[in-house]
Coordinates of C-alpha atoms in Angstrom, one line a residue:
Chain A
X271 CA 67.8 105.4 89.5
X272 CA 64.1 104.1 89.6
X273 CA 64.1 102.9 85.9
X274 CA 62.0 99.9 85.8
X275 CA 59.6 101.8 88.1
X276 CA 59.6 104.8 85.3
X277 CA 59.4 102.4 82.5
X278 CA 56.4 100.4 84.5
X279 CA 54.4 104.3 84.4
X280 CA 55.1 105.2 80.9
X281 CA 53.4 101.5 80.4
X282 CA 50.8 101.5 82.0
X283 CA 49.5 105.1 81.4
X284 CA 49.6 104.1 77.6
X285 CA 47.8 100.7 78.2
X286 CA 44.4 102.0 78.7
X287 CA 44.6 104.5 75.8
X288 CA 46.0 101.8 73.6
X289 CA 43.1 99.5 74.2
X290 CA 40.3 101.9 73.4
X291 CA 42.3 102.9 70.4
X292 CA 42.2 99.3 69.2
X293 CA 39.1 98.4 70.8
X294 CA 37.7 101.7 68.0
X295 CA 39.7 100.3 65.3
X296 CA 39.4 96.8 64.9
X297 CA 35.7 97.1 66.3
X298 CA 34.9 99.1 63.2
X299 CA 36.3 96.4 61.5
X300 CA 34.3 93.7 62.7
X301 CA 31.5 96.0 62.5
X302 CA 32.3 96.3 58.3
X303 CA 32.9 92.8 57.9
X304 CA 29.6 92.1 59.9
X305 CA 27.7 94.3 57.7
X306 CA 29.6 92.8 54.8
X307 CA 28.5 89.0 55.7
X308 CA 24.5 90.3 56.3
X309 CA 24.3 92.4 53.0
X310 CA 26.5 89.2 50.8
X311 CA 29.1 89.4 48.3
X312 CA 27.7 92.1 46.3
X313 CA 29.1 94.6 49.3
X314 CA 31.5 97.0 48.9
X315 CA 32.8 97.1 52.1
X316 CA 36.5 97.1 51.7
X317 CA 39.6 98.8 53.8
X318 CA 43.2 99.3 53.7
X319 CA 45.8 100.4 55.7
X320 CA 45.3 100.2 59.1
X321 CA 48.8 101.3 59.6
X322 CA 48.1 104.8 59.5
X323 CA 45.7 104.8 62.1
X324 CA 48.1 103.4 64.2
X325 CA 50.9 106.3 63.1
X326 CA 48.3 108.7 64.3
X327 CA 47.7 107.4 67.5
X328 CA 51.6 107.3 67.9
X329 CA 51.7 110.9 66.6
X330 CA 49.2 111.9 69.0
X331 CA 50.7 110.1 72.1
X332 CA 54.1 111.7 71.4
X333 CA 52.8 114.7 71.8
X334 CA 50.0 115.0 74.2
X335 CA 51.5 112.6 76.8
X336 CA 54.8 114.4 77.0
X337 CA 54.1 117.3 78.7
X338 CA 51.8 115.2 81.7
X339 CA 54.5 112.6 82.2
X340 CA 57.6 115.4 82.4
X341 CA 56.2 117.6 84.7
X342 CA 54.8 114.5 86.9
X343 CA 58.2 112.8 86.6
X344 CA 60.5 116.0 87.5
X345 CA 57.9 116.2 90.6
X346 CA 59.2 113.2 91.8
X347 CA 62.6 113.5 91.5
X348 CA 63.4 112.1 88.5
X349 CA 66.7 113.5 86.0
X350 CA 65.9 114.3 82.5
X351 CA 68.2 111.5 81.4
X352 CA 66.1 109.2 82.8
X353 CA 62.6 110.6 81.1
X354 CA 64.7 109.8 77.9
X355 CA 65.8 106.9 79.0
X356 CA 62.2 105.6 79.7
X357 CA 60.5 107.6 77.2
X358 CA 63.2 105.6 74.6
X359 CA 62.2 102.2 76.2
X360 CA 58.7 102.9 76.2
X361 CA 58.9 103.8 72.3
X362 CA 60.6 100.6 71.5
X363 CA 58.3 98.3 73.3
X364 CA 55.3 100.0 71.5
X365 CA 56.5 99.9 68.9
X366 CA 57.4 96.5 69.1
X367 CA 54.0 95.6 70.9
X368 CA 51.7 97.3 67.7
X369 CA 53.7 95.7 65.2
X370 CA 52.9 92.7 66.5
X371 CA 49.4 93.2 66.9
X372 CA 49.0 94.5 63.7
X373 CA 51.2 92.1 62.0
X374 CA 48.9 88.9 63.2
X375 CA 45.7 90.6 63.0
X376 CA 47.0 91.3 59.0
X377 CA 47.6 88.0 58.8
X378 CA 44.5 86.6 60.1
X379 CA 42.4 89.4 58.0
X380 CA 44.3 88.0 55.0
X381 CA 43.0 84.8 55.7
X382 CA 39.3 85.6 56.3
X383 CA 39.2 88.4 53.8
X384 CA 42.0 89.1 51.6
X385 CA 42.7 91.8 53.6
X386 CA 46.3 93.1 52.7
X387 CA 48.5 95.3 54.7
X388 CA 50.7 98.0 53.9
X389 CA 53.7 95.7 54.0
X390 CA 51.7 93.1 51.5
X391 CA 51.1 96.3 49.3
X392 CA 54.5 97.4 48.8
X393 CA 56.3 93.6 48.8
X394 CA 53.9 91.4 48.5
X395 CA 52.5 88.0 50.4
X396 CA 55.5 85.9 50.3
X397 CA 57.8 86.5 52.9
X398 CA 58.1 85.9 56.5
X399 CA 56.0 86.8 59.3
X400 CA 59.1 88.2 61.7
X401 CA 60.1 90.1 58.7
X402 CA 56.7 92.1 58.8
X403 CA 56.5 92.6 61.9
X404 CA 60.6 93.7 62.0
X405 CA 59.7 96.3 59.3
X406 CA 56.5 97.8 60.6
X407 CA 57.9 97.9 63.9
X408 CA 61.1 100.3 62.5
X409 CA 58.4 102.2 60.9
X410 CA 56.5 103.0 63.9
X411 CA 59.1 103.3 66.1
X412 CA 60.7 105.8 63.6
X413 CA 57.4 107.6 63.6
X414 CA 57.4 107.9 67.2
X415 CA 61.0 109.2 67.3
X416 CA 59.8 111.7 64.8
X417 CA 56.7 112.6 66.6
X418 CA 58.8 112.9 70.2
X419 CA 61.4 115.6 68.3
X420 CA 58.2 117.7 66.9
X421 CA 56.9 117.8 70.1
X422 CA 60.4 119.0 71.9
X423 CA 61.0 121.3 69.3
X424 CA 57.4 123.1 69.6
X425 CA 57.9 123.2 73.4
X426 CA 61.5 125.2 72.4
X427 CA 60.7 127.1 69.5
X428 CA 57.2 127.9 70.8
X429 CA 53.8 126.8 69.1
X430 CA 53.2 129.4 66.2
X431 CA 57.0 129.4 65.4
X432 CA 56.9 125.8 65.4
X433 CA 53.8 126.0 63.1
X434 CA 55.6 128.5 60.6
X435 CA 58.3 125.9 60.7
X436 CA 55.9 122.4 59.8
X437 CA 54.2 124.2 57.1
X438 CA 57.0 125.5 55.2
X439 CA 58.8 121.9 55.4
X440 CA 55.4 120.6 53.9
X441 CA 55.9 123.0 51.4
X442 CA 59.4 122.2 50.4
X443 CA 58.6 118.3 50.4
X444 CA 54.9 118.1 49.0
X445 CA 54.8 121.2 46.4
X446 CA 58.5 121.8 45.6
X447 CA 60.7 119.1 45.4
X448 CA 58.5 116.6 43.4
X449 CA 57.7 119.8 41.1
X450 CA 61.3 120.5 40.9
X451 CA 61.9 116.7 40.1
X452 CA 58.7 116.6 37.3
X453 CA 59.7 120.1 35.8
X454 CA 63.5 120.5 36.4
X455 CA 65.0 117.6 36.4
X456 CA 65.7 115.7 32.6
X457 CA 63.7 112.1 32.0
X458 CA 66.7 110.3 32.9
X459 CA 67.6 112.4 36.2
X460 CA 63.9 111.5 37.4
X461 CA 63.9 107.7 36.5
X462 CA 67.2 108.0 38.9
X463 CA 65.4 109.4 41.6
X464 CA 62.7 107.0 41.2
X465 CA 65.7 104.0 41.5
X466 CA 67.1 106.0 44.6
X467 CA 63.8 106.1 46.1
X468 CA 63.0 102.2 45.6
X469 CA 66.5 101.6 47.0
X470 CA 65.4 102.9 49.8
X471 CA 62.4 101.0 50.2
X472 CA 64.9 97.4 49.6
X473 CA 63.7 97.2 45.9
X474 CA 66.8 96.0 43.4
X475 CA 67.2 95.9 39.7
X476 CA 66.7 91.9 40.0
X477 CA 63.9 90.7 41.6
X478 CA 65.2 90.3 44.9
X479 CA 64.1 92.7 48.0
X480 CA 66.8 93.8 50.4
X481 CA 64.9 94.5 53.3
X482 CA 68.1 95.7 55.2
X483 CA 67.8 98.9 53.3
X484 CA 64.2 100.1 54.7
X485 CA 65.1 98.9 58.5
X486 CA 68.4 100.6 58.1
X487 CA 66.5 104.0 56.8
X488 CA 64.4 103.3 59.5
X489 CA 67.1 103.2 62.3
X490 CA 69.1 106.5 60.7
X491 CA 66.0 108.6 60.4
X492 CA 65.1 107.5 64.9
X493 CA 68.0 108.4 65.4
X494 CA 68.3 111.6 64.0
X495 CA 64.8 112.2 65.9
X496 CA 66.3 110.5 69.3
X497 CA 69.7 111.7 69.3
X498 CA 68.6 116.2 69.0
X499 CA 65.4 115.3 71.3
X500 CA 67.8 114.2 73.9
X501 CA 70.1 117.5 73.6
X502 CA 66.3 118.8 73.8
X503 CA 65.0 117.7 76.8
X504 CA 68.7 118.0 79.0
X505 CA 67.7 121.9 78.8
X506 CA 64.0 121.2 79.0
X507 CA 63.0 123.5 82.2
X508 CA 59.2 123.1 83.8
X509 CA 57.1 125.8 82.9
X510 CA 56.3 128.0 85.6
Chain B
X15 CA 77.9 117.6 106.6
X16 CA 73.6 117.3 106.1
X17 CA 72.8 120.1 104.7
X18 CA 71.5 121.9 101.8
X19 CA 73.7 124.5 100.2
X20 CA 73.1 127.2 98.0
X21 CA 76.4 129.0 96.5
X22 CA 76.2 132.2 94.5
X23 CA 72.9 131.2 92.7
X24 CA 71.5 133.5 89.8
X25 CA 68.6 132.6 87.7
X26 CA 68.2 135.1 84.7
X27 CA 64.7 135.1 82.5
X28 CA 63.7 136.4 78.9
X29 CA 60.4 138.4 79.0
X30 CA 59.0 140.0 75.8
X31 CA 62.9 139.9 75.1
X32 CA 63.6 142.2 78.3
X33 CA 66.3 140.6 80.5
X34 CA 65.2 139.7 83.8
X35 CA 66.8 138.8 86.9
X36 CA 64.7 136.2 89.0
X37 CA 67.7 135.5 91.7
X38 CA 70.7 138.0 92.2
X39 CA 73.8 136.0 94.1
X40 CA 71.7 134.4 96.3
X41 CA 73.7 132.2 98.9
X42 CA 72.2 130.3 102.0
X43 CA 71.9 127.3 103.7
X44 CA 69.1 125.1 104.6
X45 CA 70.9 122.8 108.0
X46 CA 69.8 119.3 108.7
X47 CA 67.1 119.2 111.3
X48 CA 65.3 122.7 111.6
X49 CA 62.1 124.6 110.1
X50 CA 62.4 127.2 107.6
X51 CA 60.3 130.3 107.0
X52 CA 61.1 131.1 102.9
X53 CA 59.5 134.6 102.8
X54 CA 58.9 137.1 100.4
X55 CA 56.1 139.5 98.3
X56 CA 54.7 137.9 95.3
X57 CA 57.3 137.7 92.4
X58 CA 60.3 137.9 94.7
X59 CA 61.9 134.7 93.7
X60 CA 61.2 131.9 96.0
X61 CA 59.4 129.9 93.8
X62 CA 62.4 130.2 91.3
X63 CA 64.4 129.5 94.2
X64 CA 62.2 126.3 95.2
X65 CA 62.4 124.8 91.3
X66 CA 66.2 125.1 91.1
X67 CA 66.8 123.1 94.4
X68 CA 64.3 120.3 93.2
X69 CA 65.4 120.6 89.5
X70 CA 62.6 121.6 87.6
X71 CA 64.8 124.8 86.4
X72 CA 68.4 125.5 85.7
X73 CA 70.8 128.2 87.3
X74 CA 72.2 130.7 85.0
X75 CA 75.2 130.5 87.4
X76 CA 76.0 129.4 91.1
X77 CA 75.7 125.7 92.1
X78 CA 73.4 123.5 94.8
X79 CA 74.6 120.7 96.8
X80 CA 72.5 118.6 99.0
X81 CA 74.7 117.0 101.3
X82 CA 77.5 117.3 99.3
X83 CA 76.1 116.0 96.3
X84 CA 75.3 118.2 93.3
X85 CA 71.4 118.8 92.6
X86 CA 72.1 119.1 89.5
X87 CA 70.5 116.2 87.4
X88 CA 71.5 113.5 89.9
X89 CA 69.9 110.2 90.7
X90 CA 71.8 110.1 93.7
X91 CA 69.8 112.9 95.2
X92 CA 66.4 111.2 94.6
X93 CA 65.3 109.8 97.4
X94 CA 66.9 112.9 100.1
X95 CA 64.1 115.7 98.6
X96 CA 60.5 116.7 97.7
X97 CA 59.0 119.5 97.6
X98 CA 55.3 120.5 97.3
X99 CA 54.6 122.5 94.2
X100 CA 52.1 125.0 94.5
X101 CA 51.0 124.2 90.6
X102 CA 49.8 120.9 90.0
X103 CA 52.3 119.0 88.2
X104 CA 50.1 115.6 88.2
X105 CA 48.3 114.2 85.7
X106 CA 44.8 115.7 86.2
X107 CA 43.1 112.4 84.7
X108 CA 44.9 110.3 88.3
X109 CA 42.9 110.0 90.8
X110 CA 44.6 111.0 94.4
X111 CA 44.8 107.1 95.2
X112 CA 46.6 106.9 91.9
X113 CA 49.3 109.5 92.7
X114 CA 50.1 108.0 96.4
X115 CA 50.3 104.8 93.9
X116 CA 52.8 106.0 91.9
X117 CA 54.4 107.8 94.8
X118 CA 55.0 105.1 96.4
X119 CA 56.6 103.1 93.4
X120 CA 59.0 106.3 92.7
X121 CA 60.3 106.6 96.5
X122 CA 61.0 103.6 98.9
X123 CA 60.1 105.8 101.9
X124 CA 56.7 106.6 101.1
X125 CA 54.1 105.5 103.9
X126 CA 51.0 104.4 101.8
X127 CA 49.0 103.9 105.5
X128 CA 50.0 106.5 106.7
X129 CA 49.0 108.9 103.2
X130 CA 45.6 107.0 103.4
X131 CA 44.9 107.9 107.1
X132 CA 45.7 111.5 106.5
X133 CA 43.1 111.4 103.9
X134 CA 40.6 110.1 106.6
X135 CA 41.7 113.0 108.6
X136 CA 41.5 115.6 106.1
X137 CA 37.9 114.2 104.6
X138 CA 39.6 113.7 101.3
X139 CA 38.0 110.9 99.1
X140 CA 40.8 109.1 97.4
X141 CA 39.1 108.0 94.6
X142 CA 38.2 111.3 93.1
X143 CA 40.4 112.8 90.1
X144 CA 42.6 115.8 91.2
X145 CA 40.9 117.4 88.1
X146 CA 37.8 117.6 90.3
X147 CA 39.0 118.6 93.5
X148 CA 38.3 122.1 94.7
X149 CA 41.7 124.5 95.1
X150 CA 41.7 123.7 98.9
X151 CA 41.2 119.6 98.4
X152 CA 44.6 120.3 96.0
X153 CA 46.3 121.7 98.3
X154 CA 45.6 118.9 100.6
X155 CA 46.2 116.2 98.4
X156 CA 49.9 117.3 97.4
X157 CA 50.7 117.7 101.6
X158 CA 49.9 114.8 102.1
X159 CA 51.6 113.2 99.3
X160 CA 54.6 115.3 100.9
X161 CA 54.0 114.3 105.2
X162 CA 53.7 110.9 103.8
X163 CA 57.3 110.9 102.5
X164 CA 59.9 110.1 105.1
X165 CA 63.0 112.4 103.2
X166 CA 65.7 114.4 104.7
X167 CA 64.6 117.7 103.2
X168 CA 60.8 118.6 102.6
X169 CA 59.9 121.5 100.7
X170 CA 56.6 123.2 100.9
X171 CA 55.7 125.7 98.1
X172 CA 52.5 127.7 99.6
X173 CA 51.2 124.7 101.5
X174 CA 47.6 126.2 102.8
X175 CA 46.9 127.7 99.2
X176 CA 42.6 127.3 99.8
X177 CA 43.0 125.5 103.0
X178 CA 40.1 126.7 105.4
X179 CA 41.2 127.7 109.2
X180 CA 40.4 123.8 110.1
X181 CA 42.4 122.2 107.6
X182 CA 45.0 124.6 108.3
X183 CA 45.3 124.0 112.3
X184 CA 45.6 120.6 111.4
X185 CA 48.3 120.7 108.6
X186 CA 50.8 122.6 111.3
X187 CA 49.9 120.4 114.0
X188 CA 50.8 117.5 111.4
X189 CA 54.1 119.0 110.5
X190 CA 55.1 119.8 114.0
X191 CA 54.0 116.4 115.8
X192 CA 55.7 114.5 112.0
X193 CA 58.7 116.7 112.6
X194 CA 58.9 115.6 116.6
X195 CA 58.9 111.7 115.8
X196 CA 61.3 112.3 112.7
X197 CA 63.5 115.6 112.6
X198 CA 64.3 116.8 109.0
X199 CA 64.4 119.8 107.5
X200 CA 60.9 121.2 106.3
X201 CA 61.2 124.6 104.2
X202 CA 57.8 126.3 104.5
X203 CA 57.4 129.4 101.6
X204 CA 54.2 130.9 102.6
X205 CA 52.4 134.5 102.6
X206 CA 50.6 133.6 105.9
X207 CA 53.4 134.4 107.8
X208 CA 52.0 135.3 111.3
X209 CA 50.2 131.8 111.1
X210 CA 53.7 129.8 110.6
X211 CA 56.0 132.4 112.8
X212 CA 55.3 129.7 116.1
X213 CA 56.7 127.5 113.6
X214 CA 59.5 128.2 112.4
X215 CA 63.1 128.4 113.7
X216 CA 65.0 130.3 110.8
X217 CA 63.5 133.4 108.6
X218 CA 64.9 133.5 105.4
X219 CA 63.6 136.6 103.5
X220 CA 64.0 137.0 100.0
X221 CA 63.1 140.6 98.3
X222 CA 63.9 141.3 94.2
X223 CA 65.9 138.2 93.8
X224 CA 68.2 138.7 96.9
X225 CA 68.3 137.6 100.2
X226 CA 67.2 140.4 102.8
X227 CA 67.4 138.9 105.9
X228 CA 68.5 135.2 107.2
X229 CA 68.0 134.5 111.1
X230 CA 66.8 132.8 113.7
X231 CA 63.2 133.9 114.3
X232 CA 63.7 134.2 118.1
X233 CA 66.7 136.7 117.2
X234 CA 64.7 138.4 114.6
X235 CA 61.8 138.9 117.0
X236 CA 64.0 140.3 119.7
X237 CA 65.8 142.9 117.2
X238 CA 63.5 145.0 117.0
X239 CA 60.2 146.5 118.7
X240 CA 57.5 148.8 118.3
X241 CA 56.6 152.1 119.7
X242 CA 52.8 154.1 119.8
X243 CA 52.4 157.5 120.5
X244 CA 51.7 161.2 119.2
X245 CA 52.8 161.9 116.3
X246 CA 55.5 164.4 117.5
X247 CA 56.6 162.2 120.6
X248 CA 57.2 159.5 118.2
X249 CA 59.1 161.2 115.8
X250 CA 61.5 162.6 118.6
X251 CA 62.5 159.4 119.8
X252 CA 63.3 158.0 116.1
X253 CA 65.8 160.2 115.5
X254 CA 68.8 158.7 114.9
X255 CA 67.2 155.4 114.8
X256 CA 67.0 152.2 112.8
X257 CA 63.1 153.0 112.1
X258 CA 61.9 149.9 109.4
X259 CA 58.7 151.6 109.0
X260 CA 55.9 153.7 110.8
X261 CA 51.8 153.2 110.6
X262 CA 49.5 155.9 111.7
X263 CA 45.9 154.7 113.4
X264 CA 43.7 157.8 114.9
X265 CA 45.9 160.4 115.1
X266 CA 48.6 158.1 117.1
X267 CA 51.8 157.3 115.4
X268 CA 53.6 153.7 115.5
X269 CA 57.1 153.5 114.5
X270 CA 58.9 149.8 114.1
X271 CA 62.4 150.1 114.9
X272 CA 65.4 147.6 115.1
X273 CA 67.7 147.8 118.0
X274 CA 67.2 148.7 121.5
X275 CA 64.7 150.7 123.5
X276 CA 66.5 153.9 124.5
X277 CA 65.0 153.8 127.7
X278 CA 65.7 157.3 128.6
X279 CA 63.6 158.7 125.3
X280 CA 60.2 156.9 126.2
X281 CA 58.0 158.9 127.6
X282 CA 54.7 157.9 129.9
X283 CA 52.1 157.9 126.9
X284 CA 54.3 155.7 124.8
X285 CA 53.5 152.3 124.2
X286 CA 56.4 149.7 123.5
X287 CA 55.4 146.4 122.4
X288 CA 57.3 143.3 120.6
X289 CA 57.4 143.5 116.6
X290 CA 55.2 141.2 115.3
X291 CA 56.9 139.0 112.4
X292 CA 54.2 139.6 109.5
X293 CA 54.7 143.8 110.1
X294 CA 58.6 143.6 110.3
X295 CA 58.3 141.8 107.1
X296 CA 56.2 144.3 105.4
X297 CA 58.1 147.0 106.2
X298 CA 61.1 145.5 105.6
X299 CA 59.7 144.9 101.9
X300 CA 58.0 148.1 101.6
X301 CA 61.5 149.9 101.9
X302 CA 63.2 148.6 98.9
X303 CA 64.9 146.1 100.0
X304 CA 67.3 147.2 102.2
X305 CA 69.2 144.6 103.5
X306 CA 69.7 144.5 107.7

């Protein structure tokens, strides 16, 4: 099957909207640090977390490109394996791609700025480039795998379904569980919650960071958005 | 052996949680190397027919083969089909160069010159989106995308959808002079079915899901007949007769009937002429869907 030729469209449909995206987002902040260097050091210019933007943008490409690129593909001739196949490759190399160009650009910002990025945030300057880049590439990768089931599953379930179903899982994780874990659970119970949590995230009762933890999290929670998005999309039918 | 072939297909929908059946058994085949006529009213199923054999939707039960090769989600049966959607199913921010572009990277056999001369012939400007092209320039685009293909099996879903009588003339002279240099088999499902009876060999007629009729169109044509007269004249003779259907104009009566003329029964104001495909198909349809 034409593969490379699938892979070579998811590409370059994404390129163009990838470079406005971060023509807009790192034009505004050249614009900031422009204004910063014309109004001095009294300014209070400052910005964080550039990350998110670009979990929006993958949010947003999950969903909105999916439908345009399935019913062009099945048009010509392509199996629904193969959309996975390429929709997977395309998700990788993104992700890959925009950790990279966020990673450096960190790193440069840092430099000129003190800018600090989420992964300087949570485990501070000291550790190796490829490591930052490894890590926020997991994380947006897992974010698009995320993104990708959301989508199938609003295609399946059908929009206001689907809606009923986001909000009540926003519910249950934002409102109930942390006020089940402040009111319910006993001092002790939450401090071991809080442990559980920053094990998650790699952080140890010594000092030390295992970063294996977070990339491992990282892989499990793609593949639990990969693996039922591919069971998805084998009985996705075109809408007529 | 080349050919398509349909086995026993059923296709069974959900509406406002009332079961409905789209395709009821349906069994044909479409035989390297002719034209087909896919005819039927609005709603009748060939659409659902079309979008199982090019995999856009699943059977509920009966199975596809295209040259002995299952349809069903296989890579191997790529490059031997296309079919010509009536819907648009490309991205409306491409531009119509753009989609013979990508055409042309998704099949091997797809003549770029030869898409971009059609163009020339059609008058259709290859750098403007398909989101701003009128119904008709839509229409065009996606037939050419399809004449420029060189597969075994081309599928055209309402082709002339908007076409004016121009555009049309020239797509059928296209397909027939295309179909001359390279013989495949081209499935036409249209409405305008006087326009396309000169070309097409078979006639397959689908009616509530099921096939009505499948035949040779010189075979069809010569099954029948229809006969003009008075109103009690006619009647007399179509007793005991295979009548499909009967128009009145003026106070004269027209009866379509299959079979032969009962020579004996005319009498000298009675006018027999040949059935004309578009009225046998009508009536055909009008009756419930009666198989012949």
């Amino acid at each position: 099957m034409k593969l490379r030729s699938l892979f070579k469209y998811e590409c370059l449909t994404i390129a163009k909207p990838l470079g406005i995206f971060y023509s807009i987002l790192y034009g505004i902040v050249l614009a900031g640090y422009i204004v910063d260097m014309i109004v001095g050091n009294n300014s209070v210019f400052r910005f964080n977390g550039v990350e998110f933007s670009c979990v929006i943008f993958l949010c947003i490409c999950a969903s909105l490109g999916f439908s345009e690129d399935f019913r062009f593909l099945l048009q010509n001739g392509f199996t629904r394996n193969s959309i996975f196949c390429g929709t997977f490759m395309l998700y990788i190399s993104l992700s890959f791609f925009m950790g990279a160009v966020d990673t450096l650009i960190a790193m440069l910002l840092n430099q000129l700025s003190g800018y600090r990025s989420l992964f300087h945030q949570l485990y501070g300057a000291d550790h190796s480039i490829f490591l930052q880049w490894l890590l926020l590439s997991c994380f947006y990768f897992t974010v698009s795998a995320v993104s990708y089931l959301f989508r199938l599953l609003s295609d399946k379930m059908g929009h206001k379904l689907f809606l009923v179903l986001m909000i009540g899982l926003a519910v249950f994780f934002f409102i109930f569980v942390p006020y089940f874990i402040s009111t319910v659970l006993s001092e002790n119970a939450q401090l071991k919650v809080l442990d559980f949590f920053g094990f998650l995230a790699g952080f140890t009762k010594s000092s030390h960071i295992h970063f294996f933890n977070p990339i491992l999290i990282c892989i499990g929670i793609s593949c639990i958005g990969f693996l039922p998005a591919r069971f998805l999309l084998k009985k996705m039918e075109l809408k007529q | 052996m080349k050919a398509i072939r349909i086995n026993n297909l059923t296709k069974d929908y959900k509406r406002q949680n009332q079961p409905l059946r789209a395709l009821d058994h349906v069994s044909l085949n479409f035989e390297f190397g002719k034209i087909y006529g896919l005819l039927g009213r609005n709603g009748a199923g060939k659409s659902t027919l079309i979008n199982i054999l090019c995999n856009r939707i699943f059977a509920t039960e009966g199975t596809v083969d295209i040259d002995g090769m299952s349809a069903f989600e296989n890579p191997d049966v790529h490059e031997k089909i296309y079919c010509m959607s009536e819907g648009n199913l490309c991205p409306d921010s491409f531009s119509v160069k753009e989609v013979f572009k990508w055409t042309s990277e998704f099949y091997s056999c797809f003549d770029m010159e030869k898409a971009l001369t059609l163009s020339e012939m059609f008058g259709l400007n290859v750098r403007q989106k398909v989101k701003k092209l009128s119904t008709g320039y839509k229409s065009i685009y996606k037939i050419i995308t399809a004449l420029s293909l060189n597969v075994p099996y081309l599928i055209f879903d309402e082709p002339v959808l908007g076409l004016d009588a121009n555009h049309r003339e020239l797509f059928y002279k296209l397909l027939l002079s295309d179909y001359e240099k390279n013989p495949r088999t081209i499935v036409i499902a249209t409405h305008l079915i006087e326009e396309v009876s000169s070309l097409i060999e078979e006639i397959i007629i689908i009616d509530n899901g099921r096939v009505l009729l499948s035949d040779t169109a010189e075979h069809l044509l010569a099954k029948g007949y229809s006969i003009a007269g008075t109103p009690a004249n006619i009647d007399a003779y179509c007793k005991g007769k295979d009548v499909v259907g009967y128009d009145e104009i003026a106070g004269m009566k027209i009866a379509y009937i299959l079979g032969d003329v009962q020579e004996d029964a005319v009498t000298p104001d009675m006018h027999i002429s040949t059935i004309n495909l578009q009225k046998l198909f009508v009536k055909l349809t009008e009756r419930g869907g009666k198989p012949l």
